[in-house]
Structure formats: structure tokens, C-alpha cells
Amino acid sequence: MAHNSDISPDGSPWKATVLTLFPDAFPGVLGASIIGTALKDEKWSLEAIDIRKFSGNKHRTVDETPAGGGPGMVLKPDVSAKAIDAVARDHNGKTRPLLYLTPRGTPLTQKRVRELAAGTGVVLFCGPFEGLDERVIEAREMEEVSIGDFVLAGGEVAGQALIEACVRLLPGVLGDEASTVEESFEDGLLEYPLYAKPREWEGRKIPDVLLSGDHGAIGRWRREKSEDVTRKRRPDLWEKHREGKKE
Ligand code: ADE
């Protein structure tokens, strides 16, 4: 059951529309765990649309070899634009952002995820990586986003990652809302290490401070561990964090 506070004034929840050549890949992982439960409870909604429906020919061809030569295939601009134009980007009286998942995109951040989760939803274009005709990206003002410096076979898994990151932030989806505040990236640092009983496992002990009951000391220990791990693993984040503090 959706609570009143979970939904917008017209009664419809946050919505993800996905344009894809593989609609069967959805909901995929989004049908599992708290995200899937929230989908069943109508705290958000999902629509996967087959780009091939817009091929306009009986062979259902949607791609062409790249102009200028080279490997792979490129989605035809007319077909891609028809698919985009056919989806209602309006939701709850607002236009949803149109994003194209590609390794060439701007890296997705928790900040952008928070913004997207605070809106009425997203329209995602999940194409094969070789891609989409540049003219469609320009003409439809698509926001190109990447989920990391590696190459997937297509945008479907990347799109699911983006949706999952947004949906877990929607009101009423996570049991404990406070739990998104202290996690990695929220204050520009990676998360501190976690432990659970037993007190000793394979000769390794839970650090004494965590069992001390001294919340001040625990907070300081966690902060120090967060800073250590960020400095070691993500010098880029560490620099930004330090610059932010100076301001
Ligand atoms: N499609 C293929 N690789 C991708 C990536 N790293 N991020 C987003 N979309 C992609």
C-alpha cells in the first residue's frame, strides 16, 4: 500500500519508461528485493518499450552500418526519434528527463541520482553501445550518462542500475530512511567498515571501540576509517572533500 506522502498530487508514483531492443530484460533485477516489492506496491512504475516497434519496415530493421566505416551497427535516427517521440515524457504535469546510457556519457553521481529521484521519473534510452546517431542525441537534447569507466554490451544493465539508485531513495521504499544519509558519497566520503556478531570470527575480532557503547568514540573511529579508505581508494573524491571543507 502506498502512503499518501509517497505519491504525487495526481496519485501516480515516480515512473521509469525504458526504450530498449530487449524489453524482456525488464524488470530483471528491478523485480527483486525492496525495489521489486516497491514496484508491486505501486510506489513506482515501470514501462519497457521495444524500439523495434518503430522500425517502420517488415524486416523490423533498426540499425545500419556506421557512416565512414568501422565495426558495429548504429541505430537509425528516424527509428530512434520515432520511439522517443512516441513515449509520453509528461508525468504529473512535468516533463521527465530523457537520458541515454552510454560509456561516453557524463559519469552518474549520487547528486544526480538524488535530483532524478526528486522528480516525477525518467525516460531512458538503452541502446547497443556502438550506438545512436549523434543527430538524434542533439535534436532530442538527450542527457548522456555513464555508470562507470567500462563498456557494457548495451545500456540495459546501466539503465537498471540508474533506476535502482533512484527508487531506493523514494519515500517509503527503504525501511529506515536515515540509512541513506550516512552511506558512501553522501558527504563526499566512502563508507566506514561494518561488522556484525560473532565478536570473533576466524580469529578476527570486531574492533573494541564498536563494542564500547561510547557513541562519541564510535563516531570518531568511523569518520577516521571513512577518511582512510577514501584517501587510499579515491584520491579524486578525497581532493574534492578537502576542497569543500576549505570553502
Ligand atoms: N552502455 C555500455 N556501457 C555503458 C556504461 N559504462 N555506462 C552506461 N551505459 C553503457
Coordinates of N, CA and C and ligand atoms in Angstrom, one line a residue:
M1 N 0.8 -1.2 0.0 CA 0.0 0.0 0.0 C 0.9 1.3 0.0
A2 N 0.6 2.1 -0.9 CA 1.4 3.4 -0.9 C 0.7 4.3 0.1
H3 N 1.6 5.0 0.8 CA 1.1 6.0 1.8 C 0.8 7.3 1.0
N4 N 0.0 8.2 1.5 CA -0.3 9.5 0.8 C 1.0 10.2 0.5
S5 N 1.9 10.2 1.4 CA 3.1 11.0 1.3 C 4.1 10.4 0.2
D6 N 3.8 9.2 -0.2 CA 4.7 8.5 -1.2 C 4.4 9.0 -2.6
I7 N 3.2 9.5 -2.9 CA 2.8 9.8 -4.2 C 2.5 11.2 -4.5
S8 N 2.5 11.6 -5.7 CA 2.3 13.0 -6.1 C 0.8 13.3 -6.1
P9 N 0.5 14.6 -6.2 CA -0.9 15.1 -6.0 C -1.9 14.3 -6.9
D10 N -1.5 14.0 -8.2 CA -2.5 13.3 -9.0 C -2.5 11.8 -8.8
G11 N -1.8 11.3 -7.8 CA -1.9 10.0 -7.4 C -1.0 9.0 -8.1
S12 N -0.2 9.4 -9.1 CA 0.6 8.5 -9.7 C 2.1 8.6 -9.3
P13 N 2.7 7.5 -9.0 CA 4.0 7.5 -8.5 C 5.1 7.7 -9.5
W14 N 6.4 7.9 -9.0 CA 7.6 8.0 -9.9 C 7.6 7.0 -11.0
K15 N 7.9 7.4 -12.2 CA 7.8 6.5 -13.3 C 9.0 6.4 -14.2
A16 N 9.4 5.2 -14.5 CA 10.6 5.0 -15.4 C 10.0 4.4 -16.7
T17 N 10.3 5.0 -17.8 CA 10.0 4.5 -19.1 C 11.3 4.2 -19.8
V18 N 11.4 2.9 -20.3 CA 12.7 2.5 -20.9 C 12.5 2.1 -22.3
L19 N 13.2 2.7 -23.2 CA 13.2 2.3 -24.6 C 14.4 1.4 -24.8
T20 N 14.1 0.2 -25.4 CA 15.1 -0.8 -25.4 C 14.9 -1.8 -26.6
L21 N 15.9 -2.5 -27.1 CA 15.7 -3.6 -28.0 C 15.5 -4.9 -27.3
F22 N 15.6 -4.9 -26.0 CA 15.4 -6.1 -25.2 C 14.4 -5.8 -24.0
P23 N 13.1 -5.6 -24.4 CA 12.2 -5.4 -23.3 C 12.0 -6.5 -22.3
D24 N 12.4 -7.8 -22.8 CA 12.3 -8.9 -21.8 C 13.3 -8.8 -20.7
A25 N 14.3 -7.9 -20.9 CA 15.3 -7.7 -19.8 C 14.8 -7.0 -18.6
F26 N 13.5 -6.5 -18.7 CA 12.9 -5.7 -17.7 C 11.7 -6.5 -17.1
P27 N 11.4 -6.5 -15.8 CA 12.1 -5.7 -14.8 C 13.4 -6.2 -14.4
G28 N 13.7 -7.5 -14.8 CA 15.1 -8.0 -14.4 C 15.3 -7.9 -12.9
V29 N 16.4 -7.4 -12.5 CA 16.8 -7.3 -11.1 C 15.9 -6.3 -10.4
L30 N 15.2 -5.4 -11.2 CA 14.3 -4.5 -10.5 C 13.0 -5.1 -10.0
G31 N 12.8 -6.4 -10.4 CA 11.7 -7.1 -9.8 C 12.0 -7.8 -8.5
A32 N 13.2 -7.7 -8.1 CA 13.6 -8.4 -6.8 C 13.8 -7.4 -5.7
S33 N 14.0 -7.9 -4.5 CA 14.3 -7.2 -3.3 C 13.4 -6.0 -3.0
I34 N 13.8 -5.1 -2.2 CA 12.9 -4.0 -1.8 C 12.4 -3.2 -3.0
I35 N 13.2 -3.2 -4.1 CA 12.9 -2.4 -5.3 C 11.7 -3.1 -5.9
G36 N 11.7 -4.4 -6.0 CA 10.6 -5.2 -6.6 C 9.4 -5.1 -5.8
T37 N 9.6 -5.2 -4.4 CA 8.4 -5.0 -3.5 C 7.7 -3.7 -3.7
A38 N 8.6 -2.6 -3.9 CA 8.0 -1.3 -4.1 C 7.3 -1.2 -5.4
L39 N 7.8 -1.9 -6.4 CA 7.1 -1.9 -7.7 C 5.7 -2.6 -7.6
K40 N 5.7 -3.7 -6.9 CA 4.4 -4.4 -6.7 C 3.5 -3.5 -5.8
D41 N 4.0 -2.8 -4.9 CA 3.2 -1.9 -4.0 C 2.9 -0.6 -4.7
E42 N 3.3 -0.4 -6.0 CA 3.0 0.8 -6.8 C 3.6 2.0 -6.1
K43 N 4.8 1.9 -5.6 CA 5.5 3.1 -5.1 C 6.2 3.7 -6.2
W44 N 6.4 2.9 -7.3 CA 7.0 3.5 -8.5 C 6.4 2.6 -9.7
S45 N 6.6 3.0 -10.9 CA 6.1 2.2 -12.0 C 7.1 2.1 -13.1
L46 N 7.0 1.1 -13.9 CA 8.0 0.8 -15.0 C 7.3 0.4 -16.2
E47 N 7.8 0.9 -17.3 CA 7.3 0.6 -18.7 C 8.5 0.4 -19.6
A48 N 8.5 -0.8 -20.2 CA 9.7 -1.1 -21.1 C 9.1 -1.2 -22.5
I49 N 9.6 -0.4 -23.4 CA 9.0 -0.3 -24.8 C 10.1 -0.8 -25.8
D50 N 9.6 -1.6 -26.7 CA 10.5 -2.2 -27.7 C 10.8 -1.2 -28.9
I51 N 12.0 -0.8 -29.0 CA 12.3 0.2 -30.1 C 12.0 -0.4 -31.5
R52 N 12.0 -1.7 -31.6 CA 11.8 -2.4 -32.9 C 10.3 -2.1 -33.4
K53 N 9.4 -1.8 -32.5 CA 8.1 -1.5 -32.9 C 8.0 -0.3 -33.8
F54 N 9.1 0.5 -33.8 CA 9.1 1.8 -34.5 C 10.0 1.7 -35.8
S55 N 10.3 0.4 -36.2 CA 11.2 0.2 -37.4 C 10.5 0.7 -38.7
G56 N 9.2 0.6 -38.8 CA 8.5 1.0 -40.0 C 8.8 0.1 -41.2
N57 N 9.4 -1.0 -41.0 CA 9.6 -1.9 -42.1 C 9.3 -3.4 -41.7
K58 N 9.0 -4.2 -42.7 CA 8.5 -5.6 -42.3 C 9.7 -6.5 -41.8
H59 N 10.9 -6.1 -42.1 CA 12.0 -6.9 -41.6 C 12.4 -6.4 -40.2
R60 N 11.7 -5.4 -39.7 CA 12.0 -4.8 -38.4 C 13.4 -4.4 -38.2
T61 N 14.0 -3.9 -39.3 CA 15.4 -3.4 -39.2 C 15.5 -2.1 -38.4
V62 N 16.4 -2.0 -37.5 CA 16.5 -0.7 -36.8 C 17.9 -0.1 -36.9
D63 N 18.9 -0.8 -37.4 CA 20.2 -0.3 -37.5 C 20.9 -0.3 -38.8
E64 N 22.0 0.3 -38.9 CA 22.7 0.5 -40.2 C 24.2 0.4 -39.9
T65 N 25.0 0.2 -40.9 CA 26.5 0.3 -40.6 C 26.9 1.7 -40.5
P66 N 27.9 2.0 -39.7 CA 28.3 3.4 -39.4 C 28.8 4.1 -40.7
A67 N 28.3 5.3 -40.9 CA 28.8 6.2 -42.0 C 30.3 6.3 -41.7
G68 N 31.1 6.2 -42.8 CA 32.6 6.3 -42.7 C 33.2 5.0 -42.4
G69 N 32.4 4.0 -42.1 CA 33.0 2.6 -41.9 C 33.3 2.4 -40.4
G70 N 33.8 1.2 -40.1 CA 34.1 0.8 -38.7 C 33.2 -0.3 -38.3
P71 N 33.5 -0.8 -37.1 CA 32.7 -2.0 -36.6 C 31.4 -1.6 -36.0
G72 N 30.5 -2.7 -35.8 CA 29.3 -2.5 -35.1 C 28.2 -1.9 -36.0
M73 N 27.1 -1.6 -35.4 CA 26.0 -1.0 -36.1 C 25.5 0.2 -35.3
V74 N 24.8 1.1 -36.0 CA 24.3 2.3 -35.4 C 22.8 2.3 -35.6
L75 N 22.1 2.7 -34.5 CA 20.6 2.8 -34.6 C 20.2 3.9 -35.6
K76 N 19.3 3.7 -36.4 CA 18.9 4.7 -37.4 C 18.2 5.8 -36.7
P77 N 18.5 7.1 -37.1 CA 18.0 8.3 -36.4 C 16.4 8.3 -36.5
D78 N 15.9 8.0 -37.7 CA 14.4 8.1 -37.8 C 13.7 7.1 -36.9
V79 N 14.2 5.9 -36.7 CA 13.6 4.9 -35.9 C 13.7 5.3 -34.4
S80 N 15.0 5.8 -34.0 CA 15.2 6.2 -32.6 C 14.3 7.4 -32.2
A81 N 14.2 8.3 -33.2 CA 13.4 9.5 -32.9 C 11.9 9.2 -32.8
K82 N 11.4 8.2 -33.6 CA 10.0 7.8 -33.5 C 9.7 7.2 -32.2
A83 N 10.7 6.4 -31.7 CA 10.5 5.7 -30.4 C 10.4 6.8 -29.3
I84 N 11.3 7.7 -29.4 CA 11.4 8.7 -28.3 C 10.1 9.6 -28.3
D85 N 9.7 10.0 -29.6 CA 8.5 10.8 -29.7 C 7.2 10.1 -29.3
A86 N 7.3 8.8 -29.4 CA 6.0 8.1 -29.1 C 5.8 7.9 -27.6
V87 N 6.8 8.1 -26.7 CA 6.5 8.0 -25.3 C 6.1 9.3 -24.7
A88 N 5.2 9.2 -23.8 CA 4.7 10.4 -23.1 C 5.8 10.8 -22.1
R89 N 6.5 11.9 -22.4 CA 7.5 12.3 -21.4 C 6.9 13.1 -20.3
D90 N 5.7 13.5 -20.5 CA 5.0 14.2 -19.4 C 4.5 13.2 -18.3
H91 N 4.7 13.6 -17.1 CA 4.2 12.8 -16.0 C 3.9 13.7 -14.8
N92 N 2.6 13.6 -14.4 CA 2.2 14.5 -13.3 C 2.4 16.0 -13.7
G93 N 2.1 16.3 -15.0 CA 2.2 17.6 -15.5 C 3.6 18.2 -15.6
K94 N 4.6 17.3 -15.5 CA 6.0 17.7 -15.7 C 6.7 16.9 -16.7
T95 N 7.7 17.4 -17.4 CA 8.4 16.7 -18.4 C 9.6 15.9 -17.7
R96 N 9.6 14.6 -18.0 CA 10.7 13.8 -17.4 C 12.0 13.9 -18.2
P97 N 13.1 13.9 -17.5 CA 14.4 14.0 -18.2 C 14.6 12.8 -19.1
L98 N 15.2 13.0 -20.3 CA 15.5 11.9 -21.3 C 17.0 11.6 -21.2
L99 N 17.3 10.4 -20.8 CA 18.7 10.1 -20.6 C 19.1 8.9 -21.5
Y100 N 20.3 9.0 -22.1 CA 20.9 8.0 -22.9 C 22.1 7.4 -22.2
L101 N 22.0 6.0 -22.0 CA 23.0 5.3 -21.2 C 24.2 5.0 -22.2
T102 N 25.3 5.5 -22.0 CA 26.5 5.3 -22.8 C 27.8 5.5 -22.1
P103 N 28.8 4.7 -22.4 CA 30.1 4.9 -21.7 C 30.7 6.3 -22.1
R104 N 30.2 6.9 -23.1 CA 30.7 8.3 -23.5 C 30.1 9.3 -22.6
G105 N 29.1 9.0 -21.8 CA 28.3 10.0 -21.1 C 29.1 10.6 -19.9
T106 N 28.4 11.6 -19.3 CA 28.9 12.2 -18.0 C 28.8 11.1 -16.9
P107 N 29.8 10.9 -16.1 CA 29.6 9.9 -15.0 C 28.4 10.2 -14.1
L108 N 27.6 9.2 -13.9 CA 26.5 9.3 -13.0 C 26.9 9.5 -11.5
T109 N 26.4 10.4 -10.8 CA 26.8 10.7 -9.4 C 25.5 10.5 -8.5
Q110 N 25.8 10.4 -7.2 CA 24.7 10.3 -6.2 C 23.9 11.6 -6.2
K111 N 24.6 12.7 -6.5 CA 23.9 14.0 -6.6 C 22.9 14.0 -7.7
R112 N 23.3 13.5 -8.9 CA 22.3 13.5 -10.0 C 21.2 12.5 -9.7
V113 N 21.6 11.4 -9.1 CA 20.6 10.4 -8.7 C 19.5 11.0 -7.8
R114 N 20.0 11.8 -6.8 CA 19.0 12.4 -5.9 C 18.1 13.4 -6.6
E115 N 18.7 14.1 -7.6 CA 17.8 15.0 -8.3 C 16.8 14.3 -9.1
L116 N 17.2 13.2 -9.8 CA 16.3 12.4 -10.6 C 15.2 11.8 -9.7
A117 N 15.6 11.3 -8.5 CA 14.6 10.7 -7.6 C 13.6 11.7 -7.1
A118 N 14.0 13.0 -7.0 CA 13.1 14.0 -6.5 C 12.1 14.5 -7.6
G119 N 12.4 14.1 -8.8 CA 11.4 14.5 -9.9 C 10.3 13.5 -10.1
T120 N 9.7 13.5 -11.2 CA 8.5 12.7 -11.4 C 8.8 11.4 -12.1
G121 N 10.1 11.2 -12.5 CA 10.6 10.0 -13.1 C 11.6 10.2 -14.2
V122 N 11.9 9.2 -15.0 CA 12.9 9.3 -16.1 C 12.4 8.6 -17.3
V123 N 12.9 9.0 -18.5 CA 12.8 8.3 -19.7 C 14.2 7.9 -20.1
L124 N 14.4 6.6 -20.2 CA 15.8 6.1 -20.5 C 15.9 5.5 -21.9
F125 N 16.9 5.8 -22.6 CA 17.1 5.2 -23.9 C 18.3 4.2 -23.7
C126 N 18.0 2.9 -23.8 CA 19.0 1.9 -23.6 C 19.4 1.3 -24.9
G127 N 20.4 1.8 -25.6 CA 20.8 1.3 -26.9 C 22.0 0.4 -26.8
P128 N 22.3 -0.3 -28.0 CA 23.5 -1.0 -28.0 C 24.7 0.0 -27.9
F129 N 25.8 -0.4 -27.4 CA 26.9 0.6 -27.1 C 27.4 1.3 -28.3
E130 N 27.5 0.6 -29.5 CA 28.1 1.3 -30.6 C 27.2 2.4 -31.0
G131 N 25.9 2.3 -30.7 CA 25.2 3.5 -30.6 C 24.1 4.0 -31.4
L132 N 24.0 5.3 -31.1 CA 22.9 6.0 -31.5 C 23.4 7.1 -32.4
D133 N 22.7 7.5 -33.5 CA 23.1 8.5 -34.4 C 23.2 9.9 -33.6
E134 N 24.3 10.6 -33.8 CA 24.6 11.8 -33.0 C 23.5 12.8 -33.2
R135 N 22.9 12.9 -34.4 CA 21.9 13.9 -34.6 C 20.6 13.7 -33.8
V136 N 20.3 12.5 -33.4 CA 19.2 12.2 -32.5 C 19.5 12.8 -31.1
I137 N 20.7 12.5 -30.7 CA 21.1 12.9 -29.3 C 21.0 14.4 -29.2
E138 N 21.4 15.1 -30.3 CA 21.4 16.6 -30.3 C 19.9 17.1 -30.4
A139 N 19.2 16.5 -31.4 CA 17.9 17.0 -31.7 C 16.9 16.8 -30.6
R140 N 17.1 15.7 -29.8 CA 16.1 15.5 -28.7 C 16.7 15.9 -27.4
E141 N 17.9 16.5 -27.5 CA 18.6 17.0 -26.3 C 18.7 16.0 -25.2
M142 N 19.3 14.8 -25.6 CA 19.4 13.7 -24.6 C 20.6 14.0 -23.7
E143 N 20.4 13.6 -22.4 CA 21.5 13.7 -21.4 C 22.2 12.4 -21.5
E144 N 23.5 12.4 -21.8 CA 24.3 11.2 -21.9 C 24.9 10.9 -20.6
V145 N 24.6 9.7 -20.1 CA 25.2 9.3 -18.8 C 25.9 7.9 -18.8
S146 N 27.0 7.8 -18.1 CA 27.7 6.6 -18.0 C 27.7 6.1 -16.5
I147 N 27.7 4.8 -16.3 CA 27.7 4.3 -14.9 C 29.1 3.9 -14.6
G148 N 30.1 4.1 -15.4 CA 31.5 3.8 -15.0 C 32.4 3.7 -16.2
D149 N 33.7 3.7 -15.9 CA 34.7 3.6 -17.0 C 34.9 2.2 -17.4
F150 N 33.9 1.6 -18.0 CA 34.0 0.2 -18.6 C 32.9 0.1 -19.6
V151 N 33.0 -0.9 -20.5 CA 32.0 -0.9 -21.5 C 31.1 -2.2 -21.4
L152 N 29.8 -1.9 -21.3 CA 28.8 -3.0 -21.3 C 28.4 -3.3 -22.8
A153 N 27.7 -4.4 -23.0 CA 27.2 -4.7 -24.3 C 26.1 -3.8 -24.8
G154 N 25.3 -3.3 -23.8 CA 24.2 -2.4 -24.1 C 23.8 -1.6 -22.9
G155 N 22.9 -0.7 -23.0 CA 22.6 0.2 -21.9 C 21.6 -0.4 -20.9
E156 N 21.1 -1.7 -21.1 CA 20.0 -2.2 -20.2 C 20.4 -2.3 -18.7
V157 N 21.6 -2.9 -18.5 CA 22.1 -3.1 -17.1 C 22.4 -1.7 -16.5
A158 N 22.9 -0.8 -17.3 CA 23.2 0.5 -16.8 C 21.9 1.2 -16.5
G159 N 20.9 1.1 -17.3 CA 19.6 1.7 -17.0 C 19.0 1.1 -15.7
Q160 N 19.1 -0.2 -15.5 CA 18.6 -0.8 -14.3 C 19.3 -0.3 -13.1
A161 N 20.6 -0.1 -13.2 CA 21.4 0.5 -12.1 C 20.9 1.9 -11.8
L162 N 20.7 2.7 -12.8 CA 20.2 4.1 -12.6 C 18.9 4.1 -11.9
I163 N 18.0 3.2 -12.4 CA 16.6 3.2 -11.8 C 16.7 2.7 -10.3
E164 N 17.5 1.7 -10.1 CA 17.6 1.1 -8.7 C 18.1 2.2 -7.8
A165 N 19.1 2.9 -8.2 CA 19.7 4.0 -7.4 C 18.6 5.1 -7.0
C166 N 17.8 5.4 -8.0 CA 16.7 6.4 -7.7 C 15.6 5.8 -6.8
V167 N 15.1 4.6 -7.2 CA 14.0 4.1 -6.5 C 14.2 3.9 -5.0
R168 N 15.5 3.5 -4.6 CA 15.7 3.2 -3.2 C 15.7 4.5 -2.4
L169 N 15.7 5.7 -3.1 CA 15.6 7.0 -2.4 C 14.2 7.5 -2.3
L170 N 13.2 6.8 -3.0 CA 11.8 7.3 -2.9 C 11.3 7.1 -1.5
P171 N 10.4 8.0 -1.1 CA 9.8 7.9 0.2 C 9.1 6.6 0.4
G172 N 9.4 6.0 1.5 CA 8.7 4.7 1.9 C 9.3 3.5 1.3
V173 N 10.4 3.6 0.5 CA 10.9 2.4 -0.2 C 11.9 1.6 0.8
L174 N 12.8 2.4 1.4 CA 13.7 1.8 2.4 C 13.0 1.8 3.7
G175 N 13.2 0.8 4.5 CA 12.5 0.8 5.8 C 13.0 1.9 6.7
D176 N 14.3 2.0 6.7 CA 15.0 3.0 7.6 C 15.5 4.2 6.8
E177 N 14.7 5.3 6.7 CA 15.1 6.4 5.8 C 16.4 7.0 6.2
A178 N 16.8 7.0 7.5 CA 18.0 7.6 7.9 C 19.2 6.9 7.3
S179 N 19.0 5.6 6.8 CA 20.1 4.8 6.3 C 20.7 5.4 5.0
T180 N 20.1 6.3 4.3 CA 20.7 6.8 3.1 C 21.6 8.0 3.4
V181 N 21.5 8.5 4.6 CA 22.3 9.7 4.9 C 23.7 9.5 5.2
E182 N 24.0 8.3 5.9 CA 25.4 8.1 6.3 C 26.2 7.2 5.3
E183 N 25.6 6.9 4.1 CA 26.3 6.0 3.3 C 27.3 6.6 2.4
S184 N 28.0 5.8 1.6 CA 29.1 6.3 0.7 C 28.5 7.4 -0.2
F185 N 29.4 8.4 -0.4 CA 29.2 9.5 -1.3 C 28.3 10.6 -0.7
E186 N 27.6 10.4 0.4 CA 26.6 11.4 0.8 C 27.4 12.6 1.4
D187 N 28.5 12.4 2.0 CA 29.3 13.6 2.4 C 30.6 13.6 1.7
G188 N 30.7 13.0 0.5 CA 31.9 13.0 -0.3 C 32.9 12.0 0.2
L189 N 32.5 11.1 1.1 CA 33.5 10.1 1.6 C 32.9 8.7 1.4
L190 N 33.7 7.7 1.3 CA 33.3 6.3 1.2 C 32.9 5.8 2.6
E191 N 32.1 4.8 2.7 CA 31.5 4.4 3.9 C 32.6 3.7 4.8
Y192 N 32.5 3.8 6.1 CA 33.4 3.1 7.1 C 33.0 1.6 7.0
P193 N 34.0 0.7 7.5 CA 33.7 -0.7 7.5 C 32.6 -1.1 8.6
L194 N 31.9 -2.2 8.2 CA 30.8 -2.7 9.1 C 31.1 -4.1 9.7
Y195 N 30.6 -4.3 10.8 CA 30.8 -5.6 11.5 C 29.5 -6.1 12.1
A196 N 29.3 -7.4 12.2 CA 28.2 -8.0 13.0 C 28.7 -9.2 13.8
K197 N 27.9 -9.5 14.8 CA 28.3 -10.7 15.6 C 28.5 -11.9 14.8
P198 N 29.4 -12.9 15.1 CA 30.0 -13.1 16.4 C 31.2 -12.1 16.6
R199 N 31.5 -11.9 17.9 CA 32.6 -11.0 18.3 C 33.9 -11.4 17.7
E200 N 34.1 -12.7 17.6 CA 35.4 -13.2 17.0 C 35.0 -14.2 15.9
W201 N 35.6 -14.1 14.7 CA 35.3 -15.0 13.6 C 36.6 -15.3 12.9
E202 N 37.0 -16.5 12.7 CA 38.2 -17.0 12.1 C 39.4 -16.2 12.7
G203 N 39.4 -16.0 14.0 CA 40.5 -15.3 14.7 C 40.5 -13.8 14.5
R204 N 39.5 -13.2 13.8 CA 39.4 -11.8 13.6 C 38.3 -11.2 14.5
K205 N 38.7 -10.1 15.2 CA 37.8 -9.5 16.2 C 37.1 -8.3 15.7
I206 N 36.0 -8.0 16.2 CA 35.3 -6.7 16.0 C 36.1 -5.7 16.7
P207 N 36.5 -4.6 16.1 CA 37.2 -3.5 16.9 C 36.6 -3.2 18.2
D208 N 37.4 -3.1 19.3 CA 36.8 -2.9 20.6 C 35.9 -1.7 20.7
V209 N 36.3 -0.6 20.0 CA 35.6 0.6 20.1 C 34.1 0.5 19.8
L210 N 33.8 -0.4 18.8 CA 32.4 -0.6 18.4 C 31.6 -1.3 19.4
L211 N 32.3 -2.0 20.4 CA 31.5 -2.7 21.4 C 31.6 -1.9 22.7
S212 N 32.1 -0.7 22.7 CA 32.4 0.1 23.9 C 31.1 0.8 24.4
G213 N 30.1 1.0 23.5 CA 28.9 1.8 23.9 C 29.2 3.3 23.9
D214 N 30.4 3.7 23.6 CA 30.8 5.2 23.6 C 30.5 5.7 22.2
H215 N 29.4 6.4 22.1 CA 28.9 6.8 20.7 C 29.8 7.9 20.1
G216 N 30.4 8.7 21.0 CA 31.3 9.8 20.5 C 32.5 9.1 19.9
A217 N 33.1 8.1 20.6 CA 34.3 7.4 20.2 C 34.0 6.6 18.9
I218 N 32.8 6.0 18.9 CA 32.4 5.3 17.7 C 32.4 6.2 16.5
G219 N 31.7 7.3 16.6 CA 31.6 8.3 15.5 C 33.0 8.7 15.1
R220 N 33.9 9.0 16.0 CA 35.2 9.5 15.6 C 36.0 8.3 14.8
W221 N 35.8 7.1 15.3 CA 36.5 6.0 14.7 C 36.0 5.8 13.3
R222 N 34.7 5.9 13.1 CA 34.1 5.7 11.8 C 34.5 6.8 10.8
R223 N 34.6 8.0 11.3 CA 35.0 9.1 10.5 C 36.4 8.9 10.0
E224 N 37.3 8.5 10.9 CA 38.7 8.2 10.6 C 38.8 7.1 9.5
K225 N 38.0 6.0 9.7 CA 38.1 4.9 8.7 C 37.5 5.4 7.3
S226 N 36.5 6.2 7.4 CA 35.9 6.7 6.1 C 37.0 7.5 5.4
E227 N 37.7 8.4 6.2 CA 38.7 9.2 5.5 C 39.9 8.4 5.0
D228 N 40.3 7.4 5.8 CA 41.4 6.5 5.3 C 41.1 5.8 4.0
V229 N 39.9 5.2 4.0 CA 39.5 4.4 2.8 C 39.3 5.3 1.6
T230 N 38.8 6.5 1.8 CA 38.6 7.4 0.7 C 40.0 7.9 0.1
R231 N 40.9 8.3 1.0 CA 42.2 8.7 0.7 C 42.9 7.7 -0.2
K232 N 42.8 6.4 0.3 CA 43.5 5.3 -0.4 C 42.9 5.0 -1.7
R233 N 41.6 4.8 -1.7 CA 40.9 4.3 -2.9 C 40.5 5.3 -3.9
R234 N 40.2 6.5 -3.4 CA 39.6 7.5 -4.3 C 40.2 8.9 -4.1
P235 N 41.5 9.0 -4.5 CA 42.2 10.3 -4.3 C 41.4 11.4 -4.9
D236 N 40.6 11.2 -6.0 CA 39.8 12.2 -6.6 C 38.7 12.7 -5.7
L237 N 38.0 11.8 -5.0 CA 37.0 12.2 -4.0 C 37.6 12.9 -2.8
W238 N 38.7 12.4 -2.4 CA 39.4 12.9 -1.2 C 39.8 14.4 -1.5
E239 N 40.3 14.7 -2.7 CA 40.7 16.1 -3.0 C 39.5 17.0 -2.9
K240 N 38.4 16.5 -3.5 CA 37.1 17.3 -3.6 C 36.6 17.5 -2.2
H241 N 36.7 16.5 -1.4 CA 36.2 16.6 0.0 C 37.0 17.7 0.8
R242 N 38.3 17.7 0.6 CA 39.2 18.6 1.3 C 38.9 20.0 0.8
E243 N 38.7 20.2 -0.5 CA 38.4 21.5 -1.1 C 37.1 22.0 -0.6
G244 N 36.1 21.2 -0.5 CA 34.8 21.5 0.1 C 34.9 22.1 1.5
K245 N 35.8 21.5 2.2 CA 36.0 21.9 3.6 C 36.6 23.3 3.8
K246 N 37.5 23.6 2.8 CA 38.2 24.8 2.8 C 37.3 26.0 2.6
E247 N 36.2 25.8 1.8 CA 35.3 26.8 1.3 C 34.5 27.4 2.5
Ligands
ADE1 N1 26.4 1.2 -22.1 C1 27.5 0.5 -22.3 N2 28.4 0.7 -21.4 C2 27.9 1.6 -20.6 C3 28.3 2.3 -19.4 N3 29.5 2.1 -18.9 N4 27.5 3.2 -18.8 C4 26.3 3.4 -19.4 N5 25.8 2.9 -20.4 C5 26.6 2.0 -21.0

